[in-house]
Each structure stands twice: as C-alpha cells, then as structure tokens.
Amino acid sequence: MADDLCSFTKESFGIKSVKKSPLVLRMVVLAFATICGVYICSICIKQIGFQTKSVLLNVEVINRPCPEPMIEPWEIPYLHYPKPQTYSRAECSCNPVRYFAIFSMQRSGSGWFETLLNNHTNISSNGEIFSVKIRRSNISMITETLDKIYNLDWMSSASKNECTAAVGLKWMLNQGLMQHHEEIVDYFRNRGVSAIFLFRRNLLRRMISVLANSYDRDAKLLNGTHKSHVHSPHEAEILARYKPSLNSTLLIADLRQVQEMTAKALEYFKSTRHIVLYYEDVVKNRTVRKTVFLLVVACIIC
C-alpha cells in the first residue's frame, strides 16, 4: 500500500528519480553557475569603473591650472612654472619664475653686480657656471645645464627657496657663448630668457685688472691666498701695489679686439629680450645704483 502511494505521488507531480535523469540536474547547476558568474562580473565592472572615475577626479584636482596673472599679454612668454625634480615648490607652485642670464667679460664688475642681485630675497643668480669646461664642451651639454638651472634643480649657495621669482647665471663671452650663439639665441627665444649685458666703458682699466688678477693668481699677495674679488679697502690697497706692464705695440689691437667682441655679442643677441648696462654707470653713485637696480629687478621679476 505504501509503495503504491509513493509511486502515485511521484507520478502525480511528474518528478523522476535523480539517478534516472542526471542531465537535468547538470543543466540546472550550469544555469545557476552562469547566472552567479554574470552577477559577480557585473559587480566587479561597476567597482572598477567607480575607482577609475575617482582616480581621474584626483588627477584633475592635482593638475589644476594656475590662475592667469594680471600682466600684459606680451609678458606671458617670460613667465614660467618650473617643476623641480629635487624638491616640491609646494604652495609656491603657482608663483611664476622668470629666467635671466648676465653676459659679461672677466674683470667687468659682474661678480659685484651678481652679489647685488642676490641680495634680493627672491632672485637667485648661480654664478659663473660655464667656467667649468666640460659644461660648455658642446651645445648639448650647454642646454642640459641651462635646463637644470631654469628648472630650479641647480643647487648652489645662491639658491633661495621654493618661492624664487627669478633664476639665472653669470656667463662670460669667452665661455662658449660666442661659439654657439645661434643655438643659444634659439634657446633663449624659445624658453623666454632675458639677457643682461654688463660691460666696462674703460677697456684700458679692465685690461689692467685682468693682468693684476693673473699676477695675483701666482703671487697670492693676500696672506698666501688668491682672491679674484676683495671685500675691504685694505685688501684692495695691497693688490693695487702691483703695477703691471703693458705692451704698447699690441695695446691698441687688444683693446679693439675686446670692443669688437662686445659689438658682436650685442649683434648676435639683438633679437632676444635684453638690457645693456655699464659698470661705471652702476657704481657711479648710490642714487644711480639704486635706479639701475630697480630697473633690472623690474625687467627680471616684475
């Protein structure tokens, strides 16, 4: 009786034994697994899409452009926002930086003039960098060095802080500048670098200073040490005791050569933004010096 009831029940509901129909169970399991897989994949795709949007949003905030400065349109090419590799400019990243170079000749007052500029809190002039021959061996080395300077990655005693407003160097005419003038002019025009020419009007005094400095390099008159620049009247008096001899036969030719080099430099770089100064005008008196200093600072950082 019980067997008949069980048989009746199974047949009534159309249920067959598992052992008799394993294919149906396999199909049910496969369908269930497929549905679960599709559901899990859809969740993962949604999560990946959300994370991607978050990352893009963060990058957009970090790379937010700096506000436009209130300046004349022609000044824009001379404003730069360098990103040093060696440190972060932090809150000063949107403070514009101007690039400059002091072009001069030995014994023309460039050291004193550079010291004057470096007294400004936000101006960094990094000295006579190309006095090292390897740095001026070819144009590739020159541009690589300039890139490092203007990217604020050149560390020297003149380096100020992350809020530097103007950065540059002192460059002598005989240190690769005239030899590679075409490429350097292109570099200055493309990078928006301003040139400051500093020369001496009295070329004869400059020649005497060159000879005296050359003599002291060997003689070392100041307590056995050589100083290219003195910082006291007493030291200046000691060095002034040496009276160099001039070759009168070559004197005119030498002075003319210096004059021609100066004229060529001005001609080569006339297409760049530049200013021409003379040492005698700068040191003449305090009023003139202050006026010139304000003029130069205005050209560099204003």
Coordinates of C-alpha atoms in Angstrom, one line a residue:
M1 CA 0.0 0.0 0.0
A2 CA 2.8 2.4 0.9
D3 CA 4.7 1.5 -2.2
D4 CA 1.7 2.3 -4.3
L5 CA 1.2 5.7 -2.5
C6 CA 4.8 6.7 -3.2
S7 CA 4.5 5.6 -6.8
F8 CA 1.3 7.6 -7.1
T9 CA 2.9 10.7 -5.6
K10 CA 5.9 10.7 -7.9
E11 CA 3.9 10.2 -11.0
S12 CA 1.3 12.7 -9.9
F13 CA 3.9 15.6 -9.7
G14 CA 5.9 14.4 -12.7
I15 CA 9.1 14.0 -10.6
K16 CA 11.7 11.5 -11.7
S17 CA 14.5 9.9 -9.8
V18 CA 17.8 11.8 -9.8
K19 CA 19.6 8.6 -10.8
K20 CA 17.3 8.3 -13.8
S21 CA 17.8 11.9 -15.1
P22 CA 21.4 13.3 -14.2
L23 CA 21.3 15.6 -17.3
V24 CA 18.6 17.8 -15.9
L25 CA 20.5 18.3 -12.7
R26 CA 23.6 19.2 -14.6
M27 CA 21.8 21.7 -16.7
V28 CA 20.3 23.3 -13.5
V29 CA 23.7 23.6 -11.9
L30 CA 25.2 25.0 -15.0
A31 CA 22.5 27.6 -15.4
F32 CA 22.9 28.6 -11.7
A33 CA 26.6 28.9 -12.0
T34 CA 26.2 31.0 -15.2
I35 CA 23.8 33.4 -13.5
C36 CA 26.1 33.8 -10.5
G37 CA 29.1 34.4 -12.7
V38 CA 27.3 37.1 -14.7
Y39 CA 26.2 38.8 -11.5
I40 CA 29.7 38.7 -9.9
C41 CA 31.3 40.1 -13.1
S42 CA 28.7 42.9 -13.3
I43 CA 29.6 43.9 -9.7
C44 CA 33.3 43.9 -10.4
I45 CA 32.9 46.0 -13.6
K46 CA 30.9 48.6 -11.6
Q47 CA 33.6 48.8 -8.9
I48 CA 36.4 49.2 -11.4
G49 CA 34.5 51.9 -13.2
F50 CA 34.0 53.7 -9.9
Q51 CA 37.7 53.5 -9.0
T52 CA 38.7 54.8 -12.4
K53 CA 36.5 57.8 -12.1
S54 CA 37.9 58.5 -8.6
V55 CA 41.5 58.4 -9.8
L56 CA 40.7 60.7 -12.8
L57 CA 39.0 63.1 -10.4
N58 CA 42.0 63.2 -8.1
V59 CA 44.4 63.8 -11.0
E60 CA 42.2 66.7 -12.2
V61 CA 42.4 68.3 -8.8
I62 CA 46.2 67.9 -8.5
N63 CA 46.9 69.3 -12.0
R64 CA 44.6 72.2 -11.6
P65 CA 46.0 75.1 -13.8
C66 CA 47.4 78.2 -12.1
P67 CA 45.3 81.4 -12.3
E68 CA 46.2 83.8 -15.1
P69 CA 48.5 86.6 -13.7
M70 CA 47.4 90.2 -14.2
I71 CA 50.1 91.2 -16.7
E72 CA 50.3 92.4 -20.3
P73 CA 50.0 89.7 -23.0
W74 CA 53.5 90.3 -24.3
E75 CA 54.9 89.4 -20.8
I76 CA 53.3 85.9 -20.8
P77 CA 56.2 84.1 -22.7
Y78 CA 58.6 85.2 -20.0
L79 CA 56.6 83.7 -17.1
H80 CA 57.3 80.1 -16.2
Y81 CA 56.1 77.5 -13.7
P82 CA 59.0 75.0 -13.3
K83 CA 58.6 71.7 -11.5
P84 CA 61.9 70.8 -9.9
Q85 CA 62.8 67.1 -9.7
T86 CA 64.8 67.5 -6.4
Y87 CA 62.0 69.2 -4.3
S88 CA 58.5 70.4 -4.4
R89 CA 57.6 74.1 -4.7
A90 CA 54.6 73.4 -2.5
E91 CA 52.3 76.4 -2.1
C92 CA 54.6 78.5 -4.4
S93 CA 54.0 76.2 -7.4
C94 CA 51.7 78.9 -9.0
N95 CA 54.2 81.7 -8.4
P96 CA 55.7 82.5 -11.8
V97 CA 59.5 82.4 -12.3
R98 CA 61.5 84.5 -14.8
Y99 CA 64.7 83.4 -16.4
F100 CA 67.8 85.6 -17.0
A101 CA 71.5 85.4 -17.8
I102 CA 74.2 88.0 -17.2
F103 CA 76.5 88.3 -20.2
S104 CA 79.8 89.9 -19.4
M105 CA 83.6 89.7 -19.6
Q106 CA 86.2 89.0 -16.9
R107 CA 87.1 91.9 -14.7
S108 CA 84.0 93.9 -15.7
G109 CA 82.2 94.0 -12.3
S110 CA 79.9 91.1 -12.9
G111 CA 80.8 89.5 -9.6
W112 CA 79.8 92.6 -7.7
F113 CA 76.7 93.1 -9.8
E114 CA 75.6 89.5 -9.2
T115 CA 76.0 89.9 -5.5
L116 CA 73.8 93.0 -5.8
L117 CA 71.1 90.9 -7.4
N118 CA 71.4 88.1 -4.9
N119 CA 70.7 90.5 -2.1
H120 CA 67.1 90.4 -3.3
T121 CA 65.1 87.8 -1.4
N122 CA 63.6 86.1 -4.4
I123 CA 66.4 86.4 -7.0
S124 CA 68.9 83.6 -7.5
S125 CA 71.9 84.1 -9.8
N126 CA 74.1 80.9 -9.7
G127 CA 77.5 82.3 -10.6
E128 CA 79.9 81.6 -13.4
I129 CA 78.7 78.1 -14.2
F130 CA 80.3 77.7 -17.6
S131 CA 83.8 78.4 -16.2
V132 CA 83.9 74.6 -16.0
K133 CA 84.9 73.5 -19.5
I134 CA 83.0 70.2 -19.6
R135 CA 79.7 72.1 -19.2
R136 CA 80.4 74.1 -22.4
S137 CA 82.1 71.3 -24.4
N138 CA 79.1 71.1 -26.9
I139 CA 75.7 72.6 -27.3
S140 CA 74.0 69.5 -25.8
M141 CA 75.9 70.0 -22.5
I142 CA 75.1 73.7 -22.6
T143 CA 71.4 73.2 -23.0
E144 CA 71.3 70.4 -20.4
T145 CA 73.0 72.7 -17.9
L146 CA 70.6 75.5 -18.7
D147 CA 67.6 73.2 -18.3
K148 CA 68.8 72.2 -14.9
I149 CA 69.3 75.8 -13.8
Y150 CA 66.0 77.1 -15.1
N151 CA 64.1 74.1 -13.7
L152 CA 65.4 75.1 -10.3
D153 CA 67.3 71.9 -9.9
W154 CA 70.7 73.6 -9.7
M155 CA 71.8 73.7 -6.1
S156 CA 74.3 76.4 -5.1
S157 CA 74.9 79.0 -2.4
A158 CA 72.7 81.4 -4.3
S159 CA 69.7 79.1 -4.3
K160 CA 66.9 80.7 -2.3
N161 CA 63.6 78.9 -1.7
E162 CA 60.7 77.4 -3.4
C163 CA 59.2 80.9 -3.9
T164 CA 62.1 82.0 -6.1
A165 CA 60.8 84.7 -8.6
A166 CA 63.8 84.9 -10.9
V167 CA 66.7 82.5 -11.6
G168 CA 69.8 82.8 -13.8
L169 CA 73.6 82.7 -14.1
K170 CA 76.7 84.7 -15.0
W171 CA 78.1 83.9 -18.4
M172 CA 81.3 85.2 -19.8
L173 CA 81.5 85.8 -23.6
N174 CA 84.6 83.5 -24.0
Q175 CA 82.9 80.5 -22.3
G176 CA 81.1 79.0 -25.3
L177 CA 78.6 81.8 -25.6
M178 CA 80.0 83.3 -28.9
Q179 CA 80.9 79.9 -30.3
H180 CA 77.3 78.5 -30.0
H181 CA 75.5 81.8 -30.2
E182 CA 72.9 80.7 -32.8
E183 CA 71.7 77.8 -30.8
I184 CA 71.8 79.8 -27.6
V185 CA 69.7 82.6 -29.2
D186 CA 67.1 80.0 -30.3
Y187 CA 67.1 78.5 -26.8
F188 CA 66.6 82.0 -25.2
R189 CA 63.8 82.9 -27.5
N190 CA 62.0 79.5 -27.1
R191 CA 62.4 79.5 -23.3
G192 CA 61.7 83.2 -22.7
V193 CA 65.1 84.0 -21.2
S194 CA 66.1 87.7 -20.7
A195 CA 69.7 88.8 -21.2
I196 CA 71.6 91.4 -19.1
F197 CA 74.7 92.7 -20.8
L198 CA 77.3 94.2 -18.4
F199 CA 80.4 95.8 -19.8
R200 CA 83.0 98.3 -18.9
R201 CA 83.4 101.6 -20.7
N202 CA 87.0 102.0 -19.8
L203 CA 88.6 99.0 -21.5
L204 CA 92.1 100.0 -20.5
R205 CA 91.3 99.7 -16.8
R206 CA 89.7 96.4 -17.5
M207 CA 92.9 95.2 -19.2
I208 CA 95.0 96.3 -16.2
S209 CA 92.6 94.5 -13.8
V210 CA 93.0 91.3 -15.9
L211 CA 96.8 91.5 -15.7
A212 CA 96.8 92.2 -12.0
N213 CA 94.4 89.3 -11.3
S214 CA 96.6 87.0 -13.4
Y215 CA 99.7 88.1 -11.4
D216 CA 98.0 87.5 -8.1
R217 CA 96.9 84.1 -9.1
D218 CA 100.6 83.0 -8.8
A219 CA 101.9 85.6 -6.3
K220 CA 99.0 85.3 -3.8
L221 CA 99.6 88.6 -2.2
L222 CA 96.8 88.4 0.4
N223 CA 98.4 86.2 3.1
G224 CA 99.3 83.5 0.6
T225 CA 95.8 83.2 -0.9
H226 CA 94.4 84.4 -4.2
K227 CA 91.2 86.4 -4.3
S228 CA 89.6 87.5 -7.5
H229 CA 87.3 89.9 -5.6
V230 CA 88.3 91.8 -2.5
H231 CA 85.9 93.0 0.2
S232 CA 87.8 95.6 2.1
P233 CA 89.8 98.8 1.3
H234 CA 92.9 97.2 3.0
E235 CA 92.8 94.2 0.6
A236 CA 92.3 96.5 -2.4
E237 CA 95.3 98.6 -1.3
I238 CA 97.6 95.6 -1.2
L239 CA 96.6 94.4 -4.6
A240 CA 96.9 97.9 -6.0
R241 CA 100.6 97.9 -5.2
Y242 CA 101.3 95.7 -8.2
K243 CA 101.9 97.8 -11.3
P244 CA 101.5 95.7 -14.5
S245 CA 103.5 96.4 -17.7
L246 CA 101.6 96.9 -20.9
N247 CA 102.8 96.0 -24.4
S248 CA 102.3 99.3 -26.2
T249 CA 102.8 97.6 -29.5
L250 CA 99.8 95.3 -29.0
L251 CA 97.7 97.6 -26.8
I252 CA 95.5 99.1 -29.5
A253 CA 94.9 95.8 -31.2
D254 CA 94.0 94.1 -27.9
L255 CA 91.5 96.9 -27.0
R256 CA 90.0 96.8 -30.4
Q257 CA 89.6 93.0 -30.2
V258 CA 87.6 93.4 -26.9
Q259 CA 85.5 96.1 -28.4
E260 CA 84.7 94.0 -31.5
M261 CA 83.7 91.0 -29.3
T262 CA 81.3 93.2 -27.4
A263 CA 79.8 94.6 -30.6
K264 CA 79.4 91.0 -31.9
A265 CA 77.7 89.8 -28.8
L266 CA 75.1 92.7 -28.9
E267 CA 74.5 91.9 -32.6
Y268 CA 74.1 88.2 -32.0
F269 CA 71.6 88.6 -29.2
K270 CA 69.7 91.7 -30.5
S271 CA 66.6 89.5 -31.2
T272 CA 66.3 88.4 -27.6
R273 CA 64.9 90.4 -24.7
H274 CA 67.9 92.2 -23.2
I275 CA 69.2 95.3 -21.4
V276 CA 72.7 96.8 -21.7
L277 CA 74.5 98.2 -18.6
Y278 CA 78.0 99.6 -17.9
Y279 CA 79.9 99.0 -14.7
E280 CA 80.9 102.7 -14.4
D281 CA 77.3 103.8 -14.5
V282 CA 76.2 101.3 -11.9
V283 CA 78.9 102.2 -9.3
K284 CA 79.0 106.0 -10.0
N285 CA 76.8 106.9 -7.0
R286 CA 74.2 105.4 -4.7
T287 CA 71.3 107.1 -6.5
V288 CA 72.3 105.7 -9.9
R289 CA 73.0 102.3 -8.4
K290 CA 69.6 102.2 -6.8
T291 CA 67.9 103.3 -10.0
V292 CA 69.7 100.7 -12.1
F293 CA 69.0 98.0 -9.5
L294 CA 65.3 98.8 -9.5
L295 CA 65.3 98.9 -13.3
V296 CA 67.0 95.5 -13.6
V297 CA 64.7 93.9 -10.9
A298 CA 61.7 95.3 -12.8
C299 CA 62.9 93.7 -16.0
I300 CA 63.6 90.4 -14.3
I301 CA 60.7 89.8 -11.9
C302 CA 58.0 92.4 -12.5

